[in-house]
PDB file of C-alpha atoms in Angstrom:
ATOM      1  CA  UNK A  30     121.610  81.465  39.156  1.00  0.00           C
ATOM      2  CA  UNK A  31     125.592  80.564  38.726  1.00  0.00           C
ATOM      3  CA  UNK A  32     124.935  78.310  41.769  1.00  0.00           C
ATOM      4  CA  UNK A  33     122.444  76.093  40.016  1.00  0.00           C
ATOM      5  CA  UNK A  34     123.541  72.912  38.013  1.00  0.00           C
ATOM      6  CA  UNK A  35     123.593  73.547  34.712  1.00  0.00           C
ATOM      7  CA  UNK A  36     120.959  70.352  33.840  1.00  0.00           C
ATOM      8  CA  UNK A  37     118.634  72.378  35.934  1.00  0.00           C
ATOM      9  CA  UNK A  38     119.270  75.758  34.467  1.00  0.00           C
ATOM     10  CA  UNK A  39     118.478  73.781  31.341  1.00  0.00           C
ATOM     11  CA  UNK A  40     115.011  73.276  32.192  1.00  0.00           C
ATOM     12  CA  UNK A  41     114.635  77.329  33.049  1.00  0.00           C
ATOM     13  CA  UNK A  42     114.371  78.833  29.579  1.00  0.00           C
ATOM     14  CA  UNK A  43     111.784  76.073  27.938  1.00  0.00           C
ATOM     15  CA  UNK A  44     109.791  76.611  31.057  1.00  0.00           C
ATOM     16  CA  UNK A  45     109.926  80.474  30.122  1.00  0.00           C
ATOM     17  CA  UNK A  46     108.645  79.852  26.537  1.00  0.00           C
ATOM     18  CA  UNK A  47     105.692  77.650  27.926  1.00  0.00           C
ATOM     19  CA  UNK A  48     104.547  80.471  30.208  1.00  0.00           C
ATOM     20  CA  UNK A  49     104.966  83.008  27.524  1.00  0.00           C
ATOM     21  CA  UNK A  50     102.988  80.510  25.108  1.00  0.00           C
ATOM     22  CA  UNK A  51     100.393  79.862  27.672  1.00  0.00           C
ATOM     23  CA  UNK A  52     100.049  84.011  27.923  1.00  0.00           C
ATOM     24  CA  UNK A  53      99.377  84.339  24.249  1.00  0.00           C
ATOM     25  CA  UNK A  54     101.975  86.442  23.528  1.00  0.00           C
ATOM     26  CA  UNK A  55     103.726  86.335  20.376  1.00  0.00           C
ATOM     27  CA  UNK A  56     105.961  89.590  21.527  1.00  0.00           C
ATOM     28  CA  UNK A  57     107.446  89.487  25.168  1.00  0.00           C
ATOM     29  CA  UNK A  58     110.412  90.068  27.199  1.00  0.00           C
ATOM     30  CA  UNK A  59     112.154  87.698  29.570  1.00  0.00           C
ATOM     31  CA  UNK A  60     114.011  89.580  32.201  1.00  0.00           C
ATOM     32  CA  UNK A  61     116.127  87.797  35.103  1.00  0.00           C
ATOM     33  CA  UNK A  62     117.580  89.440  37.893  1.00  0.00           C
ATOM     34  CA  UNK A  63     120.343  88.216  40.042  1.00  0.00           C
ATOM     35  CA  UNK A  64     120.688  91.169  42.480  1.00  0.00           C
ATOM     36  CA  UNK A  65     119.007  94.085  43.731  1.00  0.00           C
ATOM     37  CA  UNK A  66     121.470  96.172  45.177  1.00  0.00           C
ATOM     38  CA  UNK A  67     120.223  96.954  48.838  1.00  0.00           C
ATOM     39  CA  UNK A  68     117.657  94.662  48.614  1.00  0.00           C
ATOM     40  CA  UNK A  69     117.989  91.290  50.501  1.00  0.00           C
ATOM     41  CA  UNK A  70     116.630  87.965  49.369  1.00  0.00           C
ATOM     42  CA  UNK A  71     114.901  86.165  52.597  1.00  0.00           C
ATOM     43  CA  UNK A  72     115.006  82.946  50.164  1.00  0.00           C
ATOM     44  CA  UNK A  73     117.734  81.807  48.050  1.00  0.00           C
ATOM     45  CA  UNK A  74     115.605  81.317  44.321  1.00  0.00           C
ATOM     46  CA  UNK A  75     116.055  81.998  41.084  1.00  0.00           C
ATOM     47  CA  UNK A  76     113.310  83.316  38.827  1.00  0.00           C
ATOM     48  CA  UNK A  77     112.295  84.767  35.546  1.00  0.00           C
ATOM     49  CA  UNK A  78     109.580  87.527  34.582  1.00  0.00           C
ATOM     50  CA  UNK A  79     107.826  86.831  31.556  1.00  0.00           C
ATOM     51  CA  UNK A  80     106.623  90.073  30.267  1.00  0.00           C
ATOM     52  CA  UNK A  81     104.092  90.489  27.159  1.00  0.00           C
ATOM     53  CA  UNK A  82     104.683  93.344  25.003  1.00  0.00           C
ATOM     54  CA  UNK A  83     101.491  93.923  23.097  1.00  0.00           C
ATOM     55  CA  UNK A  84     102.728  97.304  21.381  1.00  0.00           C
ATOM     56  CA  UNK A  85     105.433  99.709  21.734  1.00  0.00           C
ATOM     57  CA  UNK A  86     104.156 101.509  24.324  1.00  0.00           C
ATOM     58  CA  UNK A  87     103.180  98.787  26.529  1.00  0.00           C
ATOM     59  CA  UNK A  88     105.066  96.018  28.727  1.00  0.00           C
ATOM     60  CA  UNK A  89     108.760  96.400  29.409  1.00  0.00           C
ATOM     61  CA  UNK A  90     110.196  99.499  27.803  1.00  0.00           C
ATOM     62  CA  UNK A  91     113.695  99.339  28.349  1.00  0.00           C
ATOM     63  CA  UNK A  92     116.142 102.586  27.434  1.00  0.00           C
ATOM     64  CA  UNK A  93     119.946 102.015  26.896  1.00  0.00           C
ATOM     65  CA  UNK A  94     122.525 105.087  27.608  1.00  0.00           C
ATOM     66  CA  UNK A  95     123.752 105.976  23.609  1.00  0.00           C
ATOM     67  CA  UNK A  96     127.381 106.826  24.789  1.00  0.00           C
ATOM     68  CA  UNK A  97     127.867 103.011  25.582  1.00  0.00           C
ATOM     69  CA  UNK A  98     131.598 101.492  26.371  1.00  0.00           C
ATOM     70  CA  UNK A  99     134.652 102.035  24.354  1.00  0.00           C
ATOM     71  CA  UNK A 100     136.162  99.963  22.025  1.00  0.00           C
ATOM     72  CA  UNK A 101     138.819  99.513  24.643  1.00  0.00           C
ATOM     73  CA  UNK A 102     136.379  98.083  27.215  1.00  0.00           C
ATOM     74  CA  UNK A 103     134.547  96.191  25.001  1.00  0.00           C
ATOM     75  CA  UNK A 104     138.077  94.134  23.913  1.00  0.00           C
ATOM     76  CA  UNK A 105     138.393  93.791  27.301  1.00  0.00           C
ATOM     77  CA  UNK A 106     135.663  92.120  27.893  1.00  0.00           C
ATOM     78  CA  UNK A 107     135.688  90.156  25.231  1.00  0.00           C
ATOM     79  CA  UNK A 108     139.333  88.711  26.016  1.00  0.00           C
ATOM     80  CA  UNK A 109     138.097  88.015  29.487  1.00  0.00           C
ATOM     81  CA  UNK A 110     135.168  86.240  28.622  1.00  0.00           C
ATOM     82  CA  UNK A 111     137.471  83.938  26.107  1.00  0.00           C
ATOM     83  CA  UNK A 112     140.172  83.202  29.013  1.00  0.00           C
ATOM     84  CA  UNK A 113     137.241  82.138  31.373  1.00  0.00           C
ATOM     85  CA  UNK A 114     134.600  80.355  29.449  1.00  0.00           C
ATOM     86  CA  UNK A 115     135.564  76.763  28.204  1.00  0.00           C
ATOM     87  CA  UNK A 116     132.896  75.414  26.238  1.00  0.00           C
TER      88      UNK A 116
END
């Protein structure tokens, strides 16, 4: 995906909400991956799963670790992200 153009990336997320629409689904998940580890990708592509979630105990259930990063990290990060990203 950070090989693609941003004007086509552009058209990637309103595609996404016309797939979702065209499902029905008024509750979903959009999940992109852009590397299994291990795994190898015969075709260079870029994708996204559209996933309905009827109910909270079907589609996508997704479980984050509690203990999370420290404040430390997360300032890291943050500082990072502003030296890099020029909007």
């Amino acid at each position: 995906m950070h090989e693609l153009p941003d004007d086509s990336l552009a058209d990637l997320m309103p595609l996404a909400k016309k797939v979702a629409n065209a499902l029905g689904s008024e509750n979903y998940n959009i999940l992109q991956v852009l590397h299994q580890f291990g795994e190898v990708m015969f075709v260079d592509h870029v994708h996204f799963h559209v996933i309905p979630k009827p109910n909270k105990e079907e589609g996508l259930i997704m479980k984050w670790d509690n203990k999370g990063p420290s404040q430390e990290h997360l300032d890291a990060v943050f500082e990072k992200i502003k030296k890099n990203v020029k909007l």
